[in-house]
Amino acid sequence: MQTLNAMHSKKPDKIPMKNINETVYVTSGADAAAAASNTLRADVKSLSFWYGENRALSSVSMPVWDRKITALIGPSGCGKSTLLRSFNRMHDLYPGNRYDGEIRLYPEDRNLIEMDPGLVRLRVGMVFQKPNPFPKSIFENVAAGLRVRGIHRRAVLDERVEKSLKDAALWNEVKDRMHDSAYSLSGGQQQRLCIARALAPQPDLLLLDEPTSALDPIATAKIEDLLTGLRQSVTVIIVTHNMQQAARISDLTGYMHMGELIEYGDTGELFTNPREKRTSDYITGRFG
Amino acid sequence: MTNAASVVIEVQHNRSFGGASEKFLRRRAMQAAIARCILFAAAAASVLVTVGIVYVLVTESASFFSHVSIRDFLTDTQWTPVFENARFGVMTLVSATLTVAGIALAFAVPAGMALAIYLSEYARPGIRETVKPFLELLEGVPTVVYGFFAVLFVTPLLQIFLPELSGFNLLAPGLVMGIMILPYTASVSEDAMRAVPMGLREAGYALGYSRFRVAAQVVIPAALSGITAAFILGMSRAVGETMVVAVAAGQNPNFGFDPMEGAATITAYIVQMAMGDLPHGSIAYQSVFGAGIVLFVITLIFNVLGFYMRRRFREVY
């Protein structure tokens, strides 16, 4: 099992700027020690990805730590969503896409790029940029992911739907109207419903693709709070264009640019003391 | 143009209108007014034609109903307008009409849904681009061809399996009519399914749904308004369809819902009477309008029903 220490192998200033496939892995000593006691949930190993002829990811390598929030930041078109959508093989829905490399899924240590996409998606949950509840009741939306896994017993459904809605900080607002249409909820509530729907099957990994970009600041704050609450129980990867959000809620941050992972490591370190000039240019607003 | 406005234009036209003269502006306003008039006339014409048809239908059938009571019209089970002892039980024609339309729908709904799901959710773009023109081709076949297809091909074919099937029957035209409305219902349903945002499908796939589950649990519920509308309009078309039933269902007004026997539908009766030389103003002539208004009301009910269902099932993406 790898640790962050092992990843932190090179001095940043020795990495030539031209060598595009070298990611800088930063971490402070204390964090590295903390990380060492942690386990890997997934490990991206030189993953490249093509939309037809267009290369969207260039040999990205990145460990994903169990029960941490990992944020991916970077300018539009940098490949952060592409990387995220590789974790649940969303690209397989569209023709002409191609992967190269590995995403190892732990603890069983299998390359999910070679697994059946349907099986991958039974283990990896996802929340999208735009709230996309099904045209069903609030209850059935959350129960949907349980039903597809063959769970039909009413008592189990009731219990897990309630727990997921509580985890998504929506329970108090909907407990008296569980059988209303999901479309009767506000945008922010719909997004929390989608989070509950993704949490209900207890995924090994939860992917969030700019989950608050369609929401107002209050709804955004609620979602950030609930994500912070999940930190101890769920492994989360979140793509965000909002750097303050990444700084507020994530444990680790990766900065991507032009399909490469430029720098990856402890969030506090990356934002206060980035090793790469491109990272510091981006986070100080000089670029992107 | 008011004086005040023209003064303003005179003062400002060099600056505000980029140098356009008042004459030019007046001509421009005139052109807009003419275009508006022509377009309004086109819109009004379609409304007027509809109103005119309803007017003729109502006035002619009013004189029919002055001879035949509405009660007899709706409860009698005999339809013998040219007999010595003429009877006008329109339910005779309605029963045959609904039987044929019901058979058509019983075929077109499952087949149309399967086709639409396949095209929208399963088929690769190349296959879809090949199949769709064939559907449109099928839509362009003249209905009289379908009629002969029913009487000369489908009926003998069915008689192999159902020896007691009459030469004229409701089953064969019902099935053929199902084939006839299939392209329409399938392509409108497919449009409705394709209009479901990809984000909703992705939500399903992300939960681990199979392709079929995404179609059945996500796409169909979300597209239900369009799908329902497609089938209601298909039904409405089946009720109003004439040539297939006139050719293949026979012209005997029989009350009942037996698909094995031939029976005249409303449209078959109207075309039969319209081809004969009935004296203008006779009761048999007027009965055509009596039958016509029933047809009108049935299709109106379906259209209102379609409208209502659409509203009820409309989902906001």
JSON list of N, CA and C in Angstrom, two decimals, chain B residues 183-246:
[
{"chain": "B", "resi": 183, "resn": "PRO", "atom": "N", "xyz": [-45.80, 4.10, -37.56]},
{"chain": "B", "resi": 183, "resn": "PRO", "atom": "CA", "xyz": [-44.69, 5.03, -37.81]},
{"chain": "B", "resi": 183, "resn": "PRO", "atom": "C", "xyz": [-44.90, 6.37, -37.13]},
{"chain": "B", "resi": 184, "resn": "TYR", "atom": "N", "xyz": [-46.15, 6.83, -37.17]},
{"chain": "B", "resi": 184, "resn": "TYR", "atom": "CA", "xyz": [-46.45, 8.12, -36.57]},
{"chain": "B", "resi": 184, "resn": "TYR", "atom": "C", "xyz": [-46.25, 8.08, -35.06]},
{"chain": "B", "resi": 185, "resn": "THR", "atom": "N", "xyz": [-46.88, 7.09, -34.41]},
{"chain": "B", "resi": 185, "resn": "THR", "atom": "CA", "xyz": [-46.78, 7.03, -32.94]},
{"chain": "B", "resi": 185, "resn": "THR", "atom": "C", "xyz": [-45.34, 6.75, -32.52]},
{"chain": "B", "resi": 186, "resn": "ALA", "atom": "N", "xyz": [-44.66, 5.86, -33.26]},
{"chain": "B", "resi": 186, "resn": "ALA", "atom": "CA", "xyz": [-43.28, 5.54, -32.88]},
{"chain": "B", "resi": 186, "resn": "ALA", "atom": "C", "xyz": [-42.39, 6.77, -33.04]},
{"chain": "B", "resi": 187, "resn": "SER", "atom": "N", "xyz": [-42.56, 7.50, -34.13]},
{"chain": "B", "resi": 187, "resn": "SER", "atom": "CA", "xyz": [-41.62, 8.61, -34.34]},
{"chain": "B", "resi": 187, "resn": "SER", "atom": "C", "xyz": [-41.92, 9.78, -33.40]},
{"chain": "B", "resi": 188, "resn": "VAL", "atom": "N", "xyz": [-43.21, 10.02, -33.08]},
{"chain": "B", "resi": 188, "resn": "VAL", "atom": "CA", "xyz": [-43.51, 11.08, -32.11]},
{"chain": "B", "resi": 188, "resn": "VAL", "atom": "C", "xyz": [-43.04, 10.67, -30.71]},
{"chain": "B", "resi": 189, "resn": "SER", "atom": "N", "xyz": [-43.24, 9.39, -30.35]},
{"chain": "B", "resi": 189, "resn": "SER", "atom": "CA", "xyz": [-42.76, 8.94, -29.04]},
{"chain": "B", "resi": 189, "resn": "SER", "atom": "C", "xyz": [-41.24, 9.02, -28.97]},
{"chain": "B", "resi": 190, "resn": "GLU", "atom": "N", "xyz": [-40.60, 8.65, -30.07]},
{"chain": "B", "resi": 190, "resn": "GLU", "atom": "CA", "xyz": [-39.14, 8.68, -30.08]},
{"chain": "B", "resi": 190, "resn": "GLU", "atom": "C", "xyz": [-38.63, 10.11, -29.91]},
{"chain": "B", "resi": 191, "resn": "ASP", "atom": "N", "xyz": [-39.30, 11.05, -30.58]},
{"chain": "B", "resi": 191, "resn": "ASP", "atom": "CA", "xyz": [-38.93, 12.47, -30.40]},
{"chain": "B", "resi": 191, "resn": "ASP", "atom": "C", "xyz": [-39.06, 12.86, -28.93]},
{"chain": "B", "resi": 192, "resn": "ALA", "atom": "N", "xyz": [-40.17, 12.43, -28.31]},
{"chain": "B", "resi": 192, "resn": "ALA", "atom": "CA", "xyz": [-40.38, 12.79, -26.90]},
{"chain": "B", "resi": 192, "resn": "ALA", "atom": "C", "xyz": [-39.29, 12.17, -26.02]},
{"chain": "B", "resi": 193, "resn": "MET", "atom": "N", "xyz": [-38.90, 10.93, -26.34]},
{"chain": "B", "resi": 193, "resn": "MET", "atom": "CA", "xyz": [-37.88, 10.27, -25.52]},
{"chain": "B", "resi": 193, "resn": "MET", "atom": "C", "xyz": [-36.51, 10.93, -25.72]},
{"chain": "B", "resi": 194, "resn": "ARG", "atom": "N", "xyz": [-36.23, 11.30, -26.95]},
{"chain": "B", "resi": 194, "resn": "ARG", "atom": "CA", "xyz": [-34.94, 11.91, -27.22]},
{"chain": "B", "resi": 194, "resn": "ARG", "atom": "C", "xyz": [-34.84, 13.29, -26.59]},
{"chain": "B", "resi": 195, "resn": "ALA", "atom": "N", "xyz": [-36.01, 13.93, -26.35]},
{"chain": "B", "resi": 195, "resn": "ALA", "atom": "CA", "xyz": [-35.99, 15.25, -25.75]},
{"chain": "B", "resi": 195, "resn": "ALA", "atom": "C", "xyz": [-35.70, 15.18, -24.25]},
{"chain": "B", "resi": 196, "resn": "VAL", "atom": "N", "xyz": [-35.74, 13.98, -23.67]},
{"chain": "B", "resi": 196, "resn": "VAL", "atom": "CA", "xyz": [-35.40, 13.85, -22.24]},
{"chain": "B", "resi": 196, "resn": "VAL", "atom": "C", "xyz": [-33.92, 14.18, -22.09]},
{"chain": "B", "resi": 197, "resn": "PRO", "atom": "N", "xyz": [-33.58, 15.11, -21.19]},
{"chain": "B", "resi": 197, "resn": "PRO", "atom": "CA", "xyz": [-32.19, 15.54, -21.11]},
{"chain": "B", "resi": 197, "resn": "PRO", "atom": "C", "xyz": [-31.25, 14.40, -20.74]},
{"chain": "B", "resi": 198, "resn": "MET", "atom": "N", "xyz": [-30.06, 14.43, -21.33]},
{"chain": "B", "resi": 198, "resn": "MET", "atom": "CA", "xyz": [-29.05, 13.40, -21.08]},
{"chain": "B", "resi": 198, "resn": "MET", "atom": "C", "xyz": [-28.71, 13.33, -19.60]},
{"chain": "B", "resi": 199, "resn": "GLY", "atom": "N", "xyz": [-28.81, 14.46, -18.91]},
{"chain": "B", "resi": 199, "resn": "GLY", "atom": "CA", "xyz": [-28.47, 14.50, -17.48]},
{"chain": "B", "resi": 199, "resn": "GLY", "atom": "C", "xyz": [-29.34, 13.55, -16.66]},
{"chain": "B", "resi": 200, "resn": "LEU", "atom": "N", "xyz": [-30.60, 13.39, -17.09]},
{"chain": "B", "resi": 200, "resn": "LEU", "atom": "CA", "xyz": [-31.51, 12.51, -16.37]},
{"chain": "B", "resi": 200, "resn": "LEU", "atom": "C", "xyz": [-31.11, 11.06, -16.59]},
{"chain": "B", "resi": 201, "resn": "ARG", "atom": "N", "xyz": [-30.71, 10.74, -17.83]},
{"chain": "B", "resi": 201, "resn": "ARG", "atom": "CA", "xyz": [-30.24, 9.37, -18.11]},
{"chain": "B", "resi": 201, "resn": "ARG", "atom": "C", "xyz": [-28.97, 9.09, -17.32]},
{"chain": "B", "resi": 202, "resn": "GLU", "atom": "N", "xyz": [-28.05, 10.07, -17.31]},
{"chain": "B", "resi": 202, "resn": "GLU", "atom": "CA", "xyz": [-26.78, 9.88, -16.61]},
{"chain": "B", "resi": 202, "resn": "GLU", "atom": "C", "xyz": [-27.04, 9.60, -15.13]},
{"chain": "B", "resi": 203, "resn": "ALA", "atom": "N", "xyz": [-28.06, 10.28, -14.56]},
{"chain": "B", "resi": 203, "resn": "ALA", "atom": "CA", "xyz": [-28.40, 10.03, -13.15]},
{"chain": "B", "resi": 203, "resn": "ALA", "atom": "C", "xyz": [-28.74, 8.56, -12.96]},
{"chain": "B", "resi": 204, "resn": "GLY", "atom": "N", "xyz": [-29.49, 8.00, -13.90]},
{"chain": "B", "resi": 204, "resn": "GLY", "atom": "CA", "xyz": [-29.85, 6.59, -13.82]},
{"chain": "B", "resi": 204, "resn": "GLY", "atom": "C", "xyz": [-28.64, 5.68, -13.96]},
{"chain": "B", "resi": 205, "resn": "TYR", "atom": "N", "xyz": [-27.85, 5.95, -15.00]},
{"chain": "B", "resi": 205, "resn": "TYR", "atom": "CA", "xyz": [-26.66, 5.10, -15.20]},
{"chain": "B", "resi": 205, "resn": "TYR", "atom": "C", "xyz": [-25.73, 5.19, -14.00]},
{"chain": "B", "resi": 206, "resn": "ALA", "atom": "N", "xyz": [-25.58, 6.39, -13.43]},
{"chain": "B", "resi": 206, "resn": "ALA", "atom": "CA", "xyz": [-24.66, 6.57, -12.31]},
{"chain": "B", "resi": 206, "resn": "ALA", "atom": "C", "xyz": [-25.09, 5.74, -11.10]},
{"chain": "B", "resi": 207, "resn": "LEU", "atom": "N", "xyz": [-26.40, 5.43, -11.02]},
{"chain": "B", "resi": 207, "resn": "LEU", "atom": "CA", "xyz": [-26.87, 4.60, -9.91]},
{"chain": "B", "resi": 207, "resn": "LEU", "atom": "C", "xyz": [-26.66, 3.12, -10.19]},
{"chain": "B", "resi": 208, "resn": "GLY", "atom": "N", "xyz": [-26.19, 2.81, -11.39]},
{"chain": "B", "resi": 208, "resn": "GLY", "atom": "CA", "xyz": [-25.97, 1.41, -11.75]},
{"chain": "B", "resi": 208, "resn": "GLY", "atom": "C", "xyz": [-27.11, 0.82, -12.57]},
{"chain": "B", "resi": 209, "resn": "TYR", "atom": "N", "xyz": [-27.97, 1.68, -13.11]},
{"chain": "B", "resi": 209, "resn": "TYR", "atom": "CA", "xyz": [-29.08, 1.18, -13.92]},
{"chain": "B", "resi": 209, "resn": "TYR", "atom": "C", "xyz": [-28.56, 0.55, -15.21]},
{"chain": "B", "resi": 210, "resn": "SER", "atom": "N", "xyz": [-29.30, -0.47, -15.67]},
{"chain": "B", "resi": 210, "resn": "SER", "atom": "CA", "xyz": [-29.03, -1.02, -17.00]},
{"chain": "B", "resi": 210, "resn": "SER", "atom": "C", "xyz": [-29.72, -0.13, -18.02]},
{"chain": "B", "resi": 211, "resn": "ARG", "atom": "N", "xyz": [-29.39, -0.37, -19.28]},
{"chain": "B", "resi": 211, "resn": "ARG", "atom": "CA", "xyz": [-29.98, 0.41, -20.35]},
{"chain": "B", "resi": 211, "resn": "ARG", "atom": "C", "xyz": [-31.51, 0.31, -20.33]},
{"chain": "B", "resi": 212, "resn": "PHE", "atom": "N", "xyz": [-31.99, -0.92, -20.13]},
{"chain": "B", "resi": 212, "resn": "PHE", "atom": "CA", "xyz": [-33.44, -1.12, -20.14]},
{"chain": "B", "resi": 212, "resn": "PHE", "atom": "C", "xyz": [-34.09, -0.42, -18.96]},
{"chain": "B", "resi": 213, "resn": "ARG", "atom": "N", "xyz": [-33.42, -0.48, -17.80]},
{"chain": "B", "resi": 213, "resn": "ARG", "atom": "CA", "xyz": [-33.98, 0.17, -16.62]},
{"chain": "B", "resi": 213, "resn": "ARG", "atom": "C", "xyz": [-34.01, 1.70, -16.80]},
{"chain": "B", "resi": 214, "resn": "VAL", "atom": "N", "xyz": [-32.97, 2.23, -17.42]},
{"chain": "B", "resi": 214, "resn": "VAL", "atom": "CA", "xyz": [-32.98, 3.68, -17.70]},
{"chain": "B", "resi": 214, "resn": "VAL", "atom": "C", "xyz": [-34.16, 4.02, -18.59]},
{"chain": "B", "resi": 215, "resn": "ALA", "atom": "N", "xyz": [-34.40, 3.19, -19.63]},
{"chain": "B", "resi": 215, "resn": "ALA", "atom": "CA", "xyz": [-35.52, 3.45, -20.53]},
{"chain": "B", "resi": 215, "resn": "ALA", "atom": "C", "xyz": [-36.84, 3.37, -19.79]},
{"chain": "B", "resi": 216, "resn": "ALA", "atom": "N", "xyz": [-37.01, 2.29, -19.00]},
{"chain": "B", "resi": 216, "resn": "ALA", "atom": "CA", "xyz": [-38.31, 2.03, -18.38]},
{"chain": "B", "resi": 216, "resn": "ALA", "atom": "C", "xyz": [-38.58, 2.94, -17.18]},
{"chain": "B", "resi": 217, "resn": "GLN", "atom": "N", "xyz": [-37.52, 3.26, -16.41]},
{"chain": "B", "resi": 217, "resn": "GLN", "atom": "CA", "xyz": [-37.75, 3.97, -15.16]},
{"chain": "B", "resi": 217, "resn": "GLN", "atom": "C", "xyz": [-37.45, 5.46, -15.24]},
{"chain": "B", "resi": 218, "resn": "VAL", "atom": "N", "xyz": [-36.68, 5.85, -16.24]},
{"chain": "B", "resi": 218, "resn": "VAL", "atom": "CA", "xyz": [-36.29, 7.26, -16.31]},
{"chain": "B", "resi": 218, "resn": "VAL", "atom": "C", "xyz": [-36.87, 7.91, -17.56]},
{"chain": "B", "resi": 219, "resn": "VAL", "atom": "N", "xyz": [-36.56, 7.35, -18.73]},
{"chain": "B", "resi": 219, "resn": "VAL", "atom": "CA", "xyz": [-36.92, 8.02, -19.97]},
{"chain": "B", "resi": 219, "resn": "VAL", "atom": "C", "xyz": [-38.43, 8.01, -20.21]},
{"chain": "B", "resi": 220, "resn": "ILE", "atom": "N", "xyz": [-39.07, 6.84, -20.06]},
{"chain": "B", "resi": 220, "resn": "ILE", "atom": "CA", "xyz": [-40.51, 6.78, -20.33]},
{"chain": "B", "resi": 220, "resn": "ILE", "atom": "C", "xyz": [-41.31, 7.65, -19.37]},
{"chain": "B", "resi": 221, "resn": "PRO", "atom": "N", "xyz": [-41.06, 7.57, -18.03]},
{"chain": "B", "resi": 221, "resn": "PRO", "atom": "CA", "xyz": [-41.81, 8.48, -17.16]},
{"chain": "B", "resi": 221, "resn": "PRO", "atom": "C", "xyz": [-41.60, 9.95, -17.52]},
{"chain": "B", "resi": 222, "resn": "ALA", "atom": "N", "xyz": [-40.36, 10.31, -17.89]},
{"chain": "B", "resi": 222, "resn": "ALA", "atom": "CA", "xyz": [-40.09, 11.71, -18.19]},
{"chain": "B", "resi": 222, "resn": "ALA", "atom": "C", "xyz": [-40.72, 12.13, -19.51]},
{"chain": "B", "resi": 223, "resn": "ALA", "atom": "N", "xyz": [-40.89, 11.19, -20.44]},
{"chain": "B", "resi": 223, "resn": "ALA", "atom": "CA", "xyz": [-41.42, 11.52, -21.76]},
{"chain": "B", "resi": 223, "resn": "ALA", "atom": "C", "xyz": [-42.90, 11.17, -21.87]},
{"chain": "B", "resi": 224, "resn": "LEU", "atom": "N", "xyz": [-43.51, 10.83, -20.73]},
{"chain": "B", "resi": 224, "resn": "LEU", "atom": "CA", "xyz": [-44.87, 10.29, -20.78]},
{"chain": "B", "resi": 224, "resn": "LEU", "atom": "C", "xyz": [-45.87, 11.21, -21.46]},
{"chain": "B", "resi": 225, "resn": "SER", "atom": "N", "xyz": [-45.70, 12.52, -21.23]},
{"chain": "B", "resi": 225, "resn": "SER", "atom": "CA", "xyz": [-46.65, 13.45, -21.85]},
{"chain": "B", "resi": 225, "resn": "SER", "atom": "C", "xyz": [-46.61, 13.31, -23.36]},
{"chain": "B", "resi": 226, "resn": "GLY", "atom": "N", "xyz": [-45.43, 13.31, -23.93]},
{"chain": "B", "resi": 226, "resn": "GLY", "atom": "CA", "xyz": [-45.30, 13.21, -25.38]},
{"chain": "B", "resi": 226, "resn": "GLY", "atom": "C", "xyz": [-45.75, 11.86, -25.90]},
{"chain": "B", "resi": 227, "resn": "ILE", "atom": "N", "xyz": [-45.44, 10.80, -25.15]},
{"chain": "B", "resi": 227, "resn": "ILE", "atom": "CA", "xyz": [-45.82, 9.46, -25.58]},
{"chain": "B", "resi": 227, "resn": "ILE", "atom": "C", "xyz": [-47.34, 9.32, -25.57]},
{"chain": "B", "resi": 228, "resn": "THR", "atom": "N", "xyz": [-47.97, 9.81, -24.49]},
{"chain": "B", "resi": 228, "resn": "THR", "atom": "CA", "xyz": [-49.42, 9.74, -24.40]},
{"chain": "B", "resi": 228, "resn": "THR", "atom": "C", "xyz": [-50.05, 10.52, -25.54]},
{"chain": "B", "resi": 229, "resn": "ALA", "atom": "N", "xyz": [-49.54, 11.69, -25.77]},
{"chain": "B", "resi": 229, "resn": "ALA", "atom": "CA", "xyz": [-50.08, 12.51, -26.86]},
{"chain": "B", "resi": 229, "resn": "ALA", "atom": "C", "xyz": [-49.94, 11.76, -28.19]},
{"chain": "B", "resi": 230, "resn": "ALA", "atom": "N", "xyz": [-48.82, 11.09, -28.40]},
{"chain": "B", "resi": 230, "resn": "ALA", "atom": "CA", "xyz": [-48.61, 10.36, -29.64]},
{"chain": "B", "resi": 230, "resn": "ALA", "atom": "C", "xyz": [-49.67, 9.30, -29.83]},
{"chain": "B", "resi": 231, "resn": "PHE", "atom": "N", "xyz": [-49.97, 8.56, -28.77]},
{"chain": "B", "resi": 231, "resn": "PHE", "atom": "CA", "xyz": [-50.93, 7.48, -28.92]},
{"chain": "B", "resi": 231, "resn": "PHE", "atom": "C", "xyz": [-52.36, 7.98, -28.99]},
{"chain": "B", "resi": 232, "resn": "ILE", "atom": "N", "xyz": [-52.66, 9.08, -28.31]},
{"chain": "B", "resi": 232, "resn": "ILE", "atom": "CA", "xyz": [-54.01, 9.61, -28.41]},
{"chain": "B", "resi": 232, "resn": "ILE", "atom": "C", "xyz": [-54.25, 10.15, -29.82]},
{"chain": "B", "resi": 233, "resn": "LEU", "atom": "N", "xyz": [-53.24, 10.82, -30.36]},
{"chain": "B", "resi": 233, "resn": "LEU", "atom": "CA", "xyz": [-53.39, 11.32, -31.72]},
{"chain": "B", "resi": 233, "resn": "LEU", "atom": "C", "xyz": [-53.47, 10.15, -32.71]},
{"chain": "B", "resi": 234, "resn": "GLY", "atom": "N", "xyz": [-52.73, 9.08, -32.42]},
{"chain": "B", "resi": 234, "resn": "GLY", "atom": "CA", "xyz": [-52.81, 7.88, -33.25]},
{"chain": "B", "resi": 234, "resn": "GLY", "atom": "C", "xyz": [-54.22, 7.29, -33.20]},
{"chain": "B", "resi": 235, "resn": "MET", "atom": "N", "xyz": [-54.78, 7.26, -32.00]},
{"chain": "B", "resi": 235, "resn": "MET", "atom": "CA", "xyz": [-56.15, 6.75, -31.80]},
{"chain": "B", "resi": 235, "resn": "MET", "atom": "C", "xyz": [-57.14, 7.60, -32.59]},
{"chain": "B", "resi": 236, "resn": "SER", "atom": "N", "xyz": [-56.96, 8.90, -32.47]},
{"chain": "B", "resi": 236, "resn": "SER", "atom": "CA", "xyz": [-57.84, 9.83, -33.15]},
{"chain": "B", "resi": 236, "resn": "SER", "atom": "C", "xyz": [-57.76, 9.60, -34.66]},
{"chain": "B", "resi": 237, "resn": "ARG", "atom": "N", "xyz": [-56.56, 9.32, -35.13]},
{"chain": "B", "resi": 237, "resn": "ARG", "atom": "CA", "xyz": [-56.38, 9.06, -36.55]},
{"chain": "B", "resi": 237, "resn": "ARG", "atom": "C", "xyz": [-57.02, 7.72, -36.95]},
{"chain": "B", "resi": 238, "resn": "ALA", "atom": "N", "xyz": [-56.92, 6.74, -36.08]},
{"chain": "B", "resi": 238, "resn": "ALA", "atom": "CA", "xyz": [-57.53, 5.44, -36.36]},
{"chain": "B", "resi": 238, "resn": "ALA", "atom": "C", "xyz": [-59.04, 5.55, -36.44]},
{"chain": "B", "resi": 239, "resn": "VAL", "atom": "N", "xyz": [-59.62, 6.37, -35.55]},
{"chain": "B", "resi": 239, "resn": "VAL", "atom": "CA", "xyz": [-61.07, 6.54, -35.55]},
{"chain": "B", "resi": 239, "resn": "VAL", "atom": "C", "xyz": [-61.51, 7.22, -36.85]},
{"chain": "B", "resi": 240, "resn": "GLY", "atom": "N", "xyz": [-60.72, 8.17, -37.31]},
{"chain": "B", "resi": 240, "resn": "GLY", "atom": "CA", "xyz": [-61.11, 8.92, -38.51]},
{"chain": "B", "resi": 240, "resn": "GLY", "atom": "C", "xyz": [-60.70, 8.27, -39.81]},
{"chain": "B", "resi": 241, "resn": "GLU", "atom": "N", "xyz": [-59.89, 7.21, -39.74]},
{"chain": "B", "resi": 241, "resn": "GLU", "atom": "CA", "xyz": [-59.40, 6.58, -40.96]},
{"chain": "B", "resi": 241, "resn": "GLU", "atom": "C", "xyz": [-60.55, 5.93, -41.74]},
{"chain": "B", "resi": 242, "resn": "THR", "atom": "N", "xyz": [-60.52, 6.10, -43.06]},
{"chain": "B", "resi": 242, "resn": "THR", "atom": "CA", "xyz": [-61.66, 5.70, -43.89]},
{"chain": "B", "resi": 242, "resn": "THR", "atom": "C", "xyz": [-61.37, 4.53, -44.82]},
{"chain": "B", "resi": 243, "resn": "MET", "atom": "N", "xyz": [-60.34, 4.67, -45.65]},
{"chain": "B", "resi": 243, "resn": "MET", "atom": "CA", "xyz": [-60.19, 3.73, -46.77]},
{"chain": "B", "resi": 243, "resn": "MET", "atom": "C", "xyz": [-59.97, 2.30, -46.31]},
{"chain": "B", "resi": 244, "resn": "VAL", "atom": "N", "xyz": [-59.14, 2.09, -45.28]},
{"chain": "B", "resi": 244, "resn": "VAL", "atom": "CA", "xyz": [-58.85, 0.73, -44.84]},
{"chain": "B", "resi": 244, "resn": "VAL", "atom": "C", "xyz": [-60.12, 0.01, -44.45]},
{"chain": "B", "resi": 245, "resn": "VAL", "atom": "N", "xyz": [-60.95, 0.69, -43.66]},
{"chain": "B", "resi": 245, "resn": "VAL", "atom": "CA", "xyz": [-62.18, 0.03, -43.19]},
{"chain": "B", "resi": 245, "resn": "VAL", "atom": "C", "xyz": [-63.22, -0.06, -44.31]},
{"chain": "B", "resi": 246, "resn": "ALA", "atom": "N", "xyz": [-63.28, 0.96, -45.16]},
{"chain": "B", "resi": 246, "resn": "ALA", "atom": "CA", "xyz": [-64.26, 0.90, -46.25]},
{"chain": "B", "resi": 246, "resn": "ALA", "atom": "C", "xyz": [-63.96, -0.28, -47.16]}
]
